[in-house]
Amino acid sequence: MAKAALLGSVLGAGFFAGLSAASAQTITVWSGYPEMAPFYEHVAEGMKASHPDLTVKVEAIALREHEKRIALGLTSGSAGPLVIELPGSTASRYIENELLPAAPDDVAAFVKDPANFGPFFIDAVSKDGTVYGVPLFRGQGSLFYNTDMFKAAGLTEPPKTMEEYTQYAEKLTQRDANGNPTVSGWSMRLSGGGQGIAEKFWINLFQYGGNVLVQDANGKWKADYANEAGRKALKQYLENVHVAKTVTPEMPADAEAFERGQTAMFIRESWVIGDIAAKAPDLNYATAPLPRGSIALPTNLYVSAEGDDAKVAWEFTEAANSPENLVWLLQNVGWLPNRSGVDYSVVTDKVPAFGAFVNYPEGYEFFTLPAIGPIEEVLTRLAAQLTNAFGNASLANDDAAIDAFLKTAADETNQILAREDLLAQ
């Protein structure tokens, strides 16, 4: 029986229980999220019945170190059989250099089955129509807000427009006797290394109708933030930092600040729900969709192996996508699984905060990072430019200066794209 036919025949009766036994083997799972280690160990435990001699080593480290490890391990070819966790935007460079093989036919059929994944996620693991990985989970942003602070400020519902975000931030900011903020009204990403600053800016920019990059009909790209949407997004940062003073670069930020009651609201992915449960279980909070839509960063599993090692490694990627394991992932880790047709109500009924992530309004839009080689360079350089802008108080009330800054940054983005022959005309 062909593998694709076998796959189709057993899905309804428990596909993953039908995997054949394999000889003694070891595969290693490389993850860039330490909180994912228990999930992969759970998947490995579930494979013991069909693969009693299989050893799965899970190595989950910080994301930046993970990216360096992949670059060294794949290019040297010395890392052995691997299951590698990567976003499609990062995997593209290794696919282009033939360092990650295409998925076998049965795995590709599983991925392309519309009952399993929507087009957005299929595209994220494909290049020129060929499937190279298996979708697993995604980062997706929503608003987290402290309901006790909202009540104290007389706010009864989350903000629905970006203008309301600033208005709410002003009402929610707590200050000392000198007027200096002690609790930020809205924790905005203002500092820190890597491309995260640019990604967070992109989320706000998107609410105004803009994007960092847009693609033309020929598949080329260009910067799309030196415009009115970019001005509004950057000006909102500057007004909050330098005019309304609802937040400063020096203030505690992000999930840790939210959990400690040092900020009233911030935009972040669903993993924060699990983090709050572990570190601040008594925190009263809720979540809400963003005004227009959200970034969705699909993370996929790829395989670097040949022969039997490759076969069992690909089986691991599919086992990770079993409904039982995906419910376990959402319930115990908090990352959002990408597979369709799975009943997650046992989790969402118990933890309503997941509602903003899975029960978003009709017409809610998603965007993701394009799968082009220089995307990380584009975002890292833009992040460096934005960090300087956020600290420049003279920009806050000067639209012409904001426009000039955005043009300079966009020119740099387009120069990177031109160097790679990716610039749209």
Coordinates of C-alpha atoms in Angstrom, one line a residue:
M1 CA 0.0 0.0 0.0
A2 CA 1.4 3.4 -0.9
K3 CA 2.3 5.6 2.0
A4 CA -0.2 8.3 1.1
A5 CA -3.0 5.7 0.9
L6 CA -1.9 4.2 4.2
L7 CA -1.9 7.6 5.8
G8 CA -5.4 8.4 4.6
S9 CA -6.8 5.0 5.7
V10 CA -5.6 5.2 9.3
L11 CA -6.2 8.8 10.2
G12 CA -9.7 8.3 11.4
A13 CA -8.8 5.2 13.5
G14 CA -5.7 6.5 15.2
F15 CA -3.0 7.2 12.7
F16 CA -0.2 7.5 15.2
A17 CA -0.9 4.2 16.8
G18 CA -0.2 2.4 13.5
L19 CA 3.4 3.5 13.1
S20 CA 5.8 0.6 12.6
A21 CA 8.4 -0.4 15.0
A22 CA 12.0 0.7 14.3
S23 CA 15.4 -0.6 15.3
A24 CA 17.4 1.1 18.1
Q25 CA 17.9 4.7 17.1
T26 CA 18.5 8.1 18.6
I27 CA 17.1 11.4 17.2
T28 CA 17.7 14.8 18.7
V29 CA 15.2 17.6 18.8
W30 CA 16.5 21.1 18.7
S31 CA 14.1 23.8 20.0
G32 CA 14.5 27.5 20.5
Y33 CA 11.9 27.6 23.3
P34 CA 12.9 26.0 26.6
E35 CA 9.3 25.8 27.6
M36 CA 8.7 23.3 24.7
A37 CA 11.0 20.7 26.2
P38 CA 8.3 18.9 28.3
F39 CA 6.1 18.8 25.2
Y40 CA 8.7 17.0 23.0
E41 CA 9.4 14.7 25.9
H42 CA 5.7 13.9 26.1
V43 CA 5.6 13.2 22.4
A44 CA 8.6 10.9 22.7
E45 CA 6.9 9.1 25.6
G46 CA 3.9 8.4 23.5
M47 CA 6.0 6.9 20.7
K48 CA 7.5 4.2 23.0
A49 CA 4.7 1.7 22.3
S50 CA 5.5 1.6 18.6
H51 CA 9.3 2.4 19.0
P52 CA 10.5 0.8 22.2
D53 CA 14.2 1.2 21.2
L54 CA 13.9 4.8 20.1
T55 CA 15.8 7.4 22.2
V56 CA 14.7 11.1 21.8
K57 CA 17.1 13.7 23.1
V58 CA 15.5 17.1 23.5
E59 CA 17.8 20.1 23.5
A60 CA 15.8 23.3 24.1
I61 CA 17.7 26.5 24.5
A62 CA 17.2 30.2 24.2
L63 CA 16.1 31.3 20.7
R64 CA 19.2 33.3 19.7
E65 CA 21.5 30.5 20.8
H66 CA 19.3 28.1 19.0
E67 CA 19.6 30.0 15.7
K68 CA 23.4 30.1 16.1
R69 CA 23.5 26.3 16.8
I70 CA 21.5 25.6 13.6
A71 CA 23.7 27.7 11.5
L72 CA 26.8 25.9 12.7
G73 CA 25.3 22.4 12.9
L74 CA 23.7 22.3 9.5
T75 CA 26.5 23.9 7.6
S76 CA 29.1 21.6 9.2
G77 CA 26.9 18.5 8.7
S78 CA 28.1 17.1 12.0
A79 CA 25.0 17.4 14.1
G80 CA 23.5 13.9 13.3
P81 CA 19.8 13.1 12.8
L82 CA 17.8 16.1 13.9
V83 CA 14.3 17.3 14.2
I84 CA 14.6 21.1 14.0
E85 CA 12.1 23.7 15.2
L86 CA 12.1 26.8 12.9
P87 CA 9.9 29.4 11.5
G88 CA 9.5 29.2 7.7
S89 CA 11.2 32.6 7.3
T90 CA 14.4 31.3 8.9
A91 CA 14.2 27.9 7.3
S92 CA 14.1 29.4 3.8
R93 CA 17.9 30.1 3.8
Y94 CA 18.7 26.5 4.6
I95 CA 16.2 25.2 2.0
E96 CA 17.7 27.4 -0.6
N97 CA 21.2 26.0 0.2
E98 CA 19.9 22.4 0.2
L99 CA 20.6 21.9 3.8
L100 CA 17.1 20.9 4.7
P101 CA 15.5 18.2 2.5
A102 CA 11.9 18.1 1.2
A103 CA 9.4 16.1 3.3
P104 CA 8.6 12.6 2.0
D105 CA 5.4 12.1 0.0
D106 CA 3.3 10.7 2.9
V107 CA 4.3 13.6 5.2
A108 CA 3.6 16.2 2.4
A109 CA 0.2 14.6 1.9
F110 CA -0.6 14.9 5.6
V111 CA 0.4 18.6 5.5
K112 CA -1.4 19.4 2.3
D113 CA -4.7 17.8 3.5
P114 CA -7.0 20.8 4.0
A115 CA -8.7 19.0 6.8
N116 CA -5.4 19.3 8.7
F117 CA -4.0 22.7 7.8
G118 CA -5.2 25.9 6.2
P119 CA -3.4 27.5 3.2
F120 CA -1.6 30.0 5.5
F121 CA 0.2 27.2 7.4
I122 CA 0.8 25.1 4.3
D123 CA 2.5 28.0 2.6
A124 CA 4.6 28.6 5.7
V125 CA 6.3 25.1 5.3
S126 CA 6.5 25.1 1.5
K127 CA 8.7 26.6 -1.1
D128 CA 7.7 26.7 -4.8
G129 CA 4.9 24.2 -4.0
T130 CA 7.2 21.7 -2.3
V131 CA 6.6 20.8 1.4
Y132 CA 9.7 20.9 3.6
G133 CA 8.3 20.7 7.1
V134 CA 5.3 20.0 9.3
P135 CA 3.5 23.0 10.9
L136 CA 3.3 22.8 14.7
F137 CA 2.5 26.0 16.6
R138 CA 2.3 29.7 16.2
G139 CA 2.9 32.9 18.1
Q140 CA -0.1 35.2 17.8
G141 CA -0.5 38.5 19.5
S142 CA -3.4 39.7 21.6
L143 CA -3.9 42.4 24.3
F144 CA -3.4 41.3 27.9
Y145 CA -4.9 43.7 30.5
N146 CA -5.0 43.9 34.3
T147 CA -8.8 43.9 35.1
D148 CA -8.2 45.3 38.6
M149 CA -6.3 48.3 37.2
F150 CA -9.0 48.8 34.5
K151 CA -11.7 48.9 37.2
A152 CA -9.7 51.4 39.3
A153 CA -9.4 53.6 36.2
G154 CA -13.1 53.4 35.4
L155 CA -12.5 51.3 32.3
T156 CA -15.1 48.6 31.7
E157 CA -13.9 47.1 28.4
P158 CA -10.6 46.8 26.4
P159 CA -9.6 49.4 23.9
K160 CA -11.0 48.9 20.4
T161 CA -8.9 51.4 18.4
M162 CA -5.3 52.4 18.4
E163 CA -6.4 55.9 19.5
E164 CA -8.1 54.3 22.5
Y165 CA -4.9 52.4 23.3
T166 CA -3.1 55.8 24.1
Q167 CA -6.2 57.2 25.9
Y168 CA -6.3 54.1 28.1
A169 CA -2.6 54.2 28.7
E170 CA -2.9 57.7 30.1
K171 CA -5.7 56.7 32.4
L172 CA -3.9 53.6 33.6
T173 CA -0.5 55.1 34.3
Q174 CA 0.3 55.4 38.0
R175 CA 2.7 58.2 39.0
D176 CA 4.6 59.4 42.0
A177 CA 4.3 62.8 43.6
N178 CA 6.5 64.3 41.0
G179 CA 4.4 62.9 38.1
N180 CA 6.9 60.3 37.1
P181 CA 5.3 57.0 36.0
T182 CA 5.7 54.2 38.5
V183 CA 3.3 51.7 36.8
S184 CA 3.2 52.0 33.0
G185 CA -0.2 52.3 31.4
W186 CA 1.0 50.4 28.3
S187 CA 4.2 48.4 28.1
M188 CA 5.6 49.0 24.6
R189 CA 8.7 47.2 23.3
L190 CA 11.3 50.0 23.4
S191 CA 14.6 48.3 23.9
G192 CA 16.3 44.9 23.9
G193 CA 18.4 43.0 21.3
G194 CA 17.4 41.3 18.1
Q195 CA 14.5 41.8 15.7
G196 CA 11.8 41.7 18.4
I197 CA 11.5 45.5 18.5
A198 CA 10.8 45.6 14.7
E199 CA 8.2 42.7 15.0
K200 CA 6.4 44.5 17.8
F201 CA 6.4 47.8 15.8
W202 CA 5.1 45.8 12.8
I203 CA 2.1 44.7 15.0
N204 CA 1.1 48.3 15.8
L205 CA 1.9 49.4 12.2
F206 CA -0.5 46.7 10.9
Q207 CA -3.4 48.1 13.0
Y208 CA -3.0 51.4 11.1
G209 CA -3.1 49.6 7.7
G210 CA 0.7 49.4 7.1
N211 CA 3.4 46.7 6.8
V212 CA 7.1 46.6 7.1
L213 CA 7.3 44.7 3.7
V214 CA 4.8 44.1 0.9
Q215 CA 5.1 41.8 -2.1
D216 CA 4.4 42.7 -5.7
A217 CA 2.9 40.5 -8.4
N218 CA 6.4 39.3 -9.4
G219 CA 7.2 38.0 -6.0
K220 CA 9.5 40.8 -5.1
W221 CA 9.4 42.9 -1.9
K222 CA 9.7 46.5 -0.8
A223 CA 9.5 48.6 2.4
D224 CA 6.0 49.8 3.1
Y225 CA 6.3 51.9 6.3
A226 CA 7.5 55.3 5.0
N227 CA 3.9 56.5 4.7
E228 CA 1.0 57.7 6.8
A229 CA 0.5 54.4 8.6
G230 CA 4.2 54.4 9.5
R231 CA 4.0 57.9 10.8
K232 CA 0.9 57.2 12.9
A233 CA 2.5 54.0 14.4
L234 CA 5.9 55.7 15.2
K235 CA 4.2 58.8 16.5
Q236 CA 2.1 56.8 18.9
Y237 CA 5.3 55.3 20.4
L238 CA 6.9 58.8 20.7
E239 CA 3.8 60.4 22.2
N240 CA 3.5 57.7 24.9
V241 CA 7.2 57.9 25.8
H242 CA 7.9 61.7 25.5
V243 CA 4.6 63.5 25.7
A244 CA 2.1 61.5 27.8
K245 CA 4.9 59.7 29.5
T246 CA 2.9 56.6 30.1
V247 CA 6.0 54.4 29.7
T248 CA 9.8 54.8 29.6
P249 CA 12.6 52.7 28.2
E250 CA 13.9 52.2 31.7
M251 CA 10.6 50.8 33.2
P252 CA 10.1 47.1 33.8
A253 CA 8.5 45.7 30.7
D254 CA 6.8 42.7 29.0
A255 CA 5.4 39.6 30.7
E256 CA 7.4 39.9 33.9
A257 CA 6.3 43.5 34.5
F258 CA 2.7 42.5 33.8
E259 CA 2.9 39.6 36.3
R260 CA 4.3 41.9 38.9
G261 CA 1.7 44.6 38.5
Q262 CA 4.2 47.0 37.0
T263 CA 2.2 47.6 33.8
A264 CA -1.5 47.7 33.1
M265 CA -1.6 46.2 29.6
F266 CA 0.7 44.9 26.8
I267 CA 0.5 43.0 23.6
R268 CA 2.0 39.5 23.6
E269 CA 1.6 35.9 22.5
S270 CA -0.5 33.2 24.2
W271 CA 2.5 31.6 26.0
V272 CA 2.1 34.4 28.6
I273 CA -1.1 32.6 29.8
G274 CA 0.9 29.6 31.0
D275 CA 3.6 31.9 32.4
I276 CA 1.0 33.8 34.4
A277 CA -0.5 30.6 35.7
A278 CA 3.0 29.5 36.9
K279 CA 4.3 32.8 38.2
A280 CA 1.3 35.0 39.1
P281 CA -1.7 32.7 39.6
D282 CA -3.6 35.3 41.6
L283 CA -3.3 38.0 38.9
N284 CA -6.7 39.2 37.7
Y285 CA -6.5 39.8 33.9
A286 CA -8.2 39.3 30.6
T287 CA -7.3 39.2 26.9
A288 CA -8.7 40.9 23.8
P289 CA -8.1 40.7 20.0
L290 CA -6.3 43.6 18.5
P291 CA -8.2 46.2 16.4
R292 CA -7.5 44.9 12.9
G293 CA -5.5 41.6 13.2
S294 CA -2.4 40.0 14.5
I295 CA 1.0 38.8 13.5
A296 CA 1.0 35.0 13.3
L297 CA 4.4 33.4 13.4
P298 CA 4.1 29.7 12.5
T299 CA 6.9 27.5 13.9
N300 CA 7.4 24.3 12.0
L301 CA 9.4 21.0 12.4
Y302 CA 12.0 20.1 9.8
V303 CA 14.2 17.0 9.5
S304 CA 17.9 16.8 8.8
A305 CA 18.6 13.1 8.3
E306 CA 18.6 10.2 5.8
G307 CA 17.6 6.6 5.8
D308 CA 15.8 5.1 8.8
D309 CA 16.9 8.0 10.9
A310 CA 14.9 10.3 8.6
K311 CA 11.9 8.0 8.7
V312 CA 11.5 7.9 12.4
A313 CA 12.3 11.6 12.7
W314 CA 9.5 12.4 10.3
E315 CA 7.2 10.1 12.3
F316 CA 8.1 12.2 15.3
T317 CA 7.0 15.4 13.6
E318 CA 3.6 13.8 12.8
A319 CA 3.2 12.4 16.3
A320 CA 3.7 15.9 17.6
N321 CA 0.6 16.8 15.6
S322 CA -1.7 14.1 17.0
P323 CA -4.8 15.7 18.5
E324 CA -4.0 14.4 22.0
N325 CA -0.5 15.9 21.9
L326 CA -1.8 19.3 20.5
V327 CA -4.4 19.6 23.3
W328 CA -1.6 18.8 25.7
L329 CA 0.6 21.5 24.1
L330 CA -2.1 24.2 24.5
Q331 CA -3.0 23.1 28.0
N332 CA 0.5 22.7 29.4
V333 CA 2.7 25.1 27.3
G334 CA 0.2 27.7 25.9
W335 CA 1.5 28.0 22.4
L336 CA -1.3 27.8 19.8
P337 CA -1.4 24.6 17.7
N338 CA -1.8 25.2 14.0
R339 CA -3.7 22.0 13.0
S340 CA -7.4 22.4 12.1
G341 CA -10.2 20.1 13.2
V342 CA -9.0 19.5 16.7
D343 CA -11.4 20.2 19.6
Y344 CA -9.6 22.5 22.1
S345 CA -12.7 23.3 24.1
V346 CA -11.4 21.3 27.1
V347 CA -8.7 23.9 27.4
T348 CA -10.6 27.1 26.3
D349 CA -13.5 26.3 28.7
K350 CA -11.1 26.0 31.6
V351 CA -8.9 29.0 30.6
P352 CA -11.0 31.8 29.1
A353 CA -7.9 33.9 28.3
F354 CA -7.3 31.7 25.3
G355 CA -10.6 33.0 23.9
A356 CA -9.0 36.1 22.3
F357 CA -6.5 33.9 20.5
V358 CA -9.0 31.3 19.1
N359 CA -12.3 33.2 19.0
Y360 CA -11.3 36.3 17.1
P361 CA -13.8 38.4 15.2
E362 CA -14.9 37.6 11.6
G363 CA -12.6 39.3 9.2
Y364 CA -9.7 39.4 11.6
E365 CA -6.5 39.4 9.6
F366 CA -3.1 37.7 10.0
F367 CA 0.3 38.5 8.6
T368 CA 3.6 36.8 9.0
L369 CA 7.3 37.4 8.2
P370 CA 8.0 36.6 4.6
A371 CA 10.2 33.5 3.9
I372 CA 13.1 35.4 2.3
G373 CA 16.7 35.0 3.2
P374 CA 17.4 38.5 4.5
I375 CA 14.3 38.9 6.6
E376 CA 16.2 38.8 9.9
E377 CA 18.8 41.3 8.7
V378 CA 15.9 43.6 7.5
L379 CA 14.2 43.4 10.9
T380 CA 17.4 43.6 13.0
R381 CA 18.5 46.7 11.2
L382 CA 15.1 48.3 11.5
A383 CA 15.0 47.5 15.2
A384 CA 18.3 49.3 15.7
Q385 CA 16.9 52.3 13.8
L386 CA 13.7 52.3 15.9
T387 CA 15.6 52.0 19.2
N388 CA 17.3 55.3 18.3
A389 CA 14.1 56.9 17.3
F390 CA 12.2 55.9 20.5
G391 CA 14.9 57.8 22.5
N392 CA 14.7 60.9 20.4
A393 CA 12.3 63.3 22.1
S394 CA 12.6 65.9 19.3
L395 CA 10.8 63.6 16.9
A396 CA 7.6 63.4 19.0
N397 CA 6.0 66.7 17.7
D398 CA 7.7 66.9 14.3
D399 CA 5.9 64.9 11.6
A400 CA 8.4 66.0 9.0
A401 CA 11.3 64.6 11.1
I402 CA 9.3 61.4 11.6
D403 CA 8.8 61.1 7.8
A404 CA 12.5 61.7 7.2
F405 CA 13.4 59.1 9.7
L406 CA 11.1 56.5 8.1
K407 CA 12.4 57.3 4.6
T408 CA 16.0 56.7 5.8
A409 CA 15.0 53.4 7.4
A410 CA 13.0 52.3 4.4
D411 CA 15.9 53.1 2.1
E412 CA 18.1 50.8 4.1
T413 CA 15.5 48.1 4.0
N414 CA 15.2 48.4 0.2
Q415 CA 19.0 48.4 -0.2
I416 CA 19.2 45.0 1.6
L417 CA 16.4 43.7 -0.7
A418 CA 18.2 45.1 -3.8
R419 CA 21.5 43.4 -2.8
E420 CA 19.6 40.1 -2.7
D421 CA 17.8 40.8 -6.0
L422 CA 14.5 40.8 -4.1
L423 CA 13.5 44.5 -4.5
A424 CA 10.2 45.2 -6.2
Q425 CA 10.3 48.1 -8.7

